[in-house]
Structure formats: structure tokens, C-alpha cells
Tab-separated table of C-alpha atoms in Angstrom:
chain	number	residue	atom	x	y	z
A	1	UNK	CA	251.559	63.637	167.360
A	2	UNK	CA	251.810	65.122	163.859
A	3	UNK	CA	255.452	66.037	164.519
A	4	UNK	CA	256.264	62.307	164.789
A	5	UNK	CA	255.011	61.470	161.280
A	6	UNK	CA	257.484	61.387	158.396
A	7	UNK	CA	255.965	63.757	155.835
A	8	UNK	CA	258.993	63.811	153.532
A	9	UNK	CA	256.963	61.693	151.100
A	10	UNK	CA	253.182	61.326	151.084
A	11	UNK	CA	253.396	57.522	150.938
A	12	UNK	CA	255.308	57.411	154.235
A	13	UNK	CA	252.508	58.932	156.316
A	14	UNK	CA	250.193	56.348	157.922
A	15	UNK	CA	246.788	56.976	156.366
A	16	UNK	CA	244.604	56.516	159.457
A	17	UNK	CA	246.837	58.571	161.758
A	18	UNK	CA	247.050	61.445	159.279
A	19	UNK	CA	243.280	61.392	158.709
A	20	UNK	CA	242.697	61.470	162.467
A	21	UNK	CA	245.013	64.477	162.881
A	22	UNK	CA	243.214	66.334	160.097
A	23	UNK	CA	239.776	65.374	161.460
A	24	UNK	CA	240.533	66.576	164.983
A	25	UNK	CA	242.101	69.814	163.742
A	26	UNK	CA	238.847	70.638	161.922
A	27	UNK	CA	236.178	69.075	164.165
A	28	UNK	CA	237.881	69.575	167.546
A	29	UNK	CA	240.277	67.602	169.722
A	30	UNK	CA	237.465	65.814	171.598
A	31	UNK	CA	235.559	64.732	168.479
A	32	UNK	CA	235.391	61.080	167.460
A	33	UNK	CA	236.514	60.265	163.957
A	34	UNK	CA	234.184	57.790	162.213
A	35	UNK	CA	235.755	54.484	161.185
A	36	UNK	CA	237.142	54.388	157.658
A	37	UNK	CA	235.006	52.886	154.917
A	38	UNK	CA	236.861	50.997	152.216
A	39	UNK	CA	234.949	50.351	149.036
A	40	UNK	CA	236.976	48.508	146.479
A	41	UNK	CA	235.533	46.344	143.803
A	42	UNK	CA	237.983	44.460	141.714
A	43	UNK	CA	237.388	43.484	138.146
A	44	UNK	CA	234.840	40.721	137.707
A	45	UNK	CA	235.379	37.965	135.181
A	46	UNK	CA	233.023	38.080	132.212
């Protein structure tokens, strides 16, 4: 699966797929990766 990802530039790699490859390489092929958590807070008007 990792051989199919274009790694010529870091912005080309799909974030979730790359994270899943890294997760499974460390935790094991049968491990479940937790869902991503996105925490972004934009600027609030004063």
C-alpha cells in the first residue's frame, strides 16, 4: 500500500493513509488506528 503513495513531496501524501501505514508498522498489522482528532480554533472577533 505504501508503494502506491506519491512521496516525492510531503504534501502529495494523503494524511490519513500515511498515518495508518505508520500506525500499523509500529503497533502491528492487525491493530486498529483510532480516528483522527482535529482541533482547530480560528481567531475570534474581539
